Amino acid sequence: MQVLLCPEPMDPEALLAVTPEELAQALLLRRQVLKEELPNVIRTLEAEEESLEPRVQRIVTSHRSTNDKVSELKKKRNSAQKEAGAILGVVKGARDSLAVSGKMVNLDPHWKKEKLLDELEQIEDSIQTSALDHRAEKKLLDRRKKLLEENDRWLKSRRESNPEMATFIDSRSKMNTLYRKADNAHRRMIEIVEKAQPMYEKKVVLTAELREIRRQLDRAKELLAQSDHAIAHWERRLKDGFGELGGGFPDLMAANIRVSKGGRSSFARNSKPKRGGAAPRGEEE
């Protein structure tokens, strides 16, 4: 008896010439081969799954951690921007009020600013370029600290003499600090997202690979579980024939016999004409 394992493409006449016994033998042999080979296939797929799963888990966990960091930075950015935006209204109001009242004065006159910057620059230059011992450096640092304290006291006195200007300066300073905080959080978000992009792309690839391995593994296990039943089915068909055998063995030749007698195939019987289309010639509407 000819066995059909991997037949070459067949024309309709050759296909119709295949006997039920040949087809059943080919199906039986295929099931027997699968039963023999599937355990090795399953072990290979399970090994691949076992190897890949920890990698996927690590990269998923890492990506989730990155998303959590981005989410936290986003909250900080939004909070700082919202608070700064609220203060912006206060700053504008204070500025307009001071401008109308004529109290919009410079708290840091040019001469005072220049003197302070000159002395601070001289101290910085001495620290950076002069070969000083620790005692001399300490004196310079103390002098710089004193200059900054003097400037703070001067600003404080001006604020006390002009409370409206103090509110304007303090609010503007706080607003700027909040906007810088928001900008820093946003830049950090961008850096994290850009660095995480390759990791995200790798996660997509590995996750898809693991999903495909599991799909193949499930299918292989399903086929193996069906093997004994399928083998027994085709062994009985080869032994007892292809007609009605009872007990879950229907007549496999019914359609063949019907067509050979001029009847319609199951495909033609199940096909329905399109709604609104003309009825086939030779049939009543």
XYZ file of C-alpha atoms in Angstrom:
285
model
C 0.000 0.000 0.000
C 1.338 3.412 -0.950
C 2.001 5.728 1.985
C 1.512 9.488 1.563
C 3.931 11.326 3.854
C 4.930 14.522 2.088
C 3.223 14.349 -1.285
C 4.187 16.627 -4.097
C 1.565 19.141 -5.242
C -1.182 17.169 -6.962
C -3.569 18.133 -9.717
C -7.302 17.533 -9.110
C -7.376 14.251 -11.022
C -4.430 12.820 -9.109
C -5.941 13.984 -5.828
C -9.259 12.336 -6.633
C -7.389 9.146 -7.508
C -6.057 8.788 -3.944
C -7.880 5.934 -2.270
C -9.378 6.236 1.227
C -6.936 3.573 2.419
C -3.930 5.563 1.185
C -5.186 8.739 2.830
C -5.978 6.972 6.105
C -2.560 5.304 6.125
C -0.864 8.676 5.606
C -2.854 10.246 8.447
C -2.096 7.297 10.721
C 1.614 7.462 9.976
C 1.636 11.216 10.565
C 0.036 10.730 13.971
C 2.491 7.957 14.852
C 5.451 10.134 13.879
C 4.056 13.034 15.896
C 3.607 10.824 18.953
C 7.236 9.761 18.685
C 8.697 13.211 18.022
C 6.466 15.498 20.075
C 8.035 14.657 23.480
C 11.406 15.913 22.200
C 9.740 18.969 20.694
C 8.001 19.685 24.000
C 11.221 19.305 25.994
C 13.016 21.690 23.621
C 10.252 24.280 23.846
C 10.103 23.963 27.634
C 13.867 24.517 27.824
C 13.555 27.602 25.620
C 10.708 28.881 27.774
C 12.683 28.249 30.961
C 15.689 30.098 29.542
C 13.741 33.046 28.161
C 11.213 33.607 30.934
C 13.683 35.044 33.521
C 15.075 37.433 30.899
C 11.594 38.635 30.061
C 10.738 38.996 33.741
C 13.880 41.024 34.430
C 13.353 43.390 31.534
C 9.633 43.775 32.321
C 10.480 44.588 35.946
C 13.176 47.036 34.869
C 10.846 48.717 32.400
C 8.122 48.970 35.054
C 10.633 50.568 37.437
C 11.572 53.081 34.752
C 7.922 53.914 34.180
C 7.464 54.426 37.915
C 10.393 56.862 37.970
C 8.994 58.770 35.005
C 5.566 58.865 36.639
C 7.026 60.227 39.872
C 9.022 62.889 38.026
C 5.922 63.836 36.071
C 4.007 64.353 39.315
C 6.800 66.561 40.664
C 6.933 68.554 37.436
C 3.187 69.084 37.309
C 3.017 70.024 40.983
C 5.854 72.550 40.675
C 4.421 74.043 37.484
C 0.980 74.373 39.032
C 2.334 76.085 42.144
C 4.581 78.365 40.101
C 1.679 79.273 37.835
C -0.381 80.315 40.849
C 2.472 82.478 42.155
C 2.901 84.045 38.725
C -0.442 85.759 39.152
C 0.676 87.146 42.510
C 3.935 88.430 41.006
C 2.153 90.183 38.153
C -0.303 91.761 40.537
C 2.473 93.005 42.833
C 4.425 94.362 39.878
C 1.444 96.277 38.525
C 0.643 97.657 41.977
C 4.217 98.842 42.503
C 4.356 100.392 39.045
C 1.153 102.357 39.655
C 2.307 103.564 43.080
C 5.768 104.515 41.818
C 7.477 102.149 44.243
C 9.066 99.934 41.576
C 12.695 100.667 42.550
C 15.849 98.655 42.116
C 16.731 96.944 45.382
C 20.300 96.446 44.276
C 21.718 99.736 42.938
C 24.398 99.416 40.294
C 27.211 100.725 42.502
C 26.331 98.345 45.327
C 26.116 95.389 42.957
C 29.408 96.220 41.278
C 31.211 96.621 44.602
C 29.925 93.315 45.872
C 30.780 91.462 42.661
C 34.259 93.018 42.516
C 35.125 91.957 46.039
C 33.702 88.474 45.558
C 35.610 88.102 42.292
C 38.860 89.199 43.942
C 38.390 86.670 46.712
C 37.624 83.874 44.233
C 40.682 84.793 42.145
C 42.924 84.719 45.191
C 41.632 81.321 46.257
C 42.094 79.838 42.781
C 45.455 81.351 41.765
C 47.399 82.140 44.926
C 49.459 79.616 46.838
C 47.737 80.102 50.170
C 47.928 78.093 53.315
C 44.785 76.899 55.034
C 44.823 79.855 57.417
C 44.897 82.400 54.589
C 42.170 80.541 52.692
C 40.022 80.532 55.816
C 40.384 84.311 56.120
C 39.268 84.778 52.515
C 36.278 82.469 52.989
C 35.308 84.327 56.141
C 35.545 87.618 54.240
C 33.288 86.294 51.474
C 30.796 85.071 54.043
C 30.807 88.500 55.695
C 30.192 90.251 52.370
C 27.212 88.021 51.610
C 25.809 88.556 55.092
C 26.157 92.326 54.687
C 24.298 92.141 51.396
C 21.534 90.061 52.976
C 21.178 92.602 55.792
C 21.001 95.431 53.274
C 18.314 93.646 51.252
C 16.420 92.883 54.435
C 16.446 96.528 55.485
C 15.137 97.596 52.089
C 12.404 94.989 52.259
C 11.397 96.173 55.725
C 11.164 99.747 54.490
C 9.090 98.693 51.472
C 6.943 95.622 52.294
C 5.222 95.659 48.901
C 8.559 95.360 47.109
C 9.607 92.578 49.476
C 6.498 90.586 48.558
C 7.258 91.087 44.890
C 10.892 89.955 45.223
C 10.155 86.978 47.465
C 7.287 85.757 45.283
C 9.338 86.097 42.130
C 12.227 84.199 43.689
C 9.943 81.372 44.803
C 8.295 81.262 41.384
C 11.661 80.997 39.632
C 12.741 78.232 41.989
C 9.595 76.252 41.264
C 9.929 76.666 37.514
C 13.544 75.501 37.686
C 12.398 72.508 39.716
C 9.760 71.698 37.095
C 12.257 72.087 34.245
C 14.795 69.858 35.970
C 12.174 67.156 36.499
C 11.112 67.393 32.870
C 14.677 67.151 31.568
C 15.259 64.157 33.800
C 12.107 62.536 32.426
C 13.356 62.983 28.869
C 16.755 61.517 29.737
C 15.205 58.447 31.357
C 12.787 57.857 28.483
C 15.541 58.167 25.861
C 17.817 55.789 27.754
C 14.954 53.325 28.245
C 13.901 53.219 24.575
C 16.292 50.373 23.593
C 15.147 48.442 26.660
C 11.504 48.910 25.651
C 12.188 47.677 22.121
C 14.012 44.638 23.499
C 11.113 43.960 25.868
C 8.670 43.936 22.952
C 10.835 41.469 21.003
C 11.452 39.117 23.944
C 7.823 39.187 25.064
C 6.642 38.310 21.555
C 9.225 35.509 21.350
C 8.109 34.044 24.682
C 4.457 34.281 23.637
C 5.203 32.372 20.415
C 7.149 29.665 22.268
C 4.248 29.173 24.661
C 1.781 29.028 21.774
C 3.823 26.307 20.082
C 4.248 24.473 23.383
C 0.511 24.462 24.065
C -0.169 23.196 20.548
C 2.454 20.442 20.853
C 0.988 19.273 24.170
C -2.493 19.317 22.671
C -1.391 17.184 19.708
C 0.409 14.737 21.986
C -2.673 14.397 24.179
C -4.726 13.582 21.067
C -2.220 11.103 19.644
C -3.488 7.848 21.150
C -7.097 8.618 20.273
C -6.197 9.657 16.704
C -3.998 6.586 16.163
C -6.721 4.278 17.451
C -9.249 6.019 15.199
C -7.287 5.539 11.978
C -6.197 2.012 12.902
C -9.835 1.011 13.255
C -10.749 2.752 10.009
C -8.082 0.791 8.163
C -9.340 -2.390 9.816
C -13.128 -1.935 9.683
C -13.640 0.503 6.815
C -14.857 4.062 6.316
C -18.594 3.626 6.571
C -20.844 4.028 9.591
C -19.302 2.079 12.469
C -21.211 3.592 15.378
C -19.757 4.864 18.628
C -18.408 8.091 17.175
C -17.376 6.638 13.816
C -19.669 8.258 11.206
C -19.824 7.366 7.526
C -16.817 9.105 5.938
C -17.847 8.049 2.445
C -21.340 9.570 2.472
C -20.349 12.752 0.649
C -18.231 10.807 -1.848
C -21.122 8.509 -2.690
C -23.550 11.416 -3.030
C -21.289 13.293 -5.464
C -20.563 10.137 -7.467
C -24.322 9.783 -7.970
C -24.590 13.328 -9.300
C -25.449 15.053 -6.064
C -23.970 18.283 -4.814
C -20.880 18.368 -2.655
C -21.096 19.501 0.943
C -19.371 22.746 -0.057
C -21.972 23.508 -2.706
C -24.814 22.470 -0.370
C -23.594 24.820 2.352
C -22.973 27.764 0.019
C -25.765 30.332 -0.046
C -26.451 32.759 -2.923
C -25.878 36.417 -2.151
C -28.969 38.238 -0.972
C -30.662 40.037 -3.831
C -28.714 38.082 -6.454
C -30.285 36.185 -9.324
C -31.179 32.568 -8.708
C -28.990 30.007 -10.502
C -30.256 28.918 -13.867
C -32.262 25.712 -13.744
C -33.577 26.411 -10.215
C -36.884 27.986 -9.300
C -36.863 31.314 -7.546
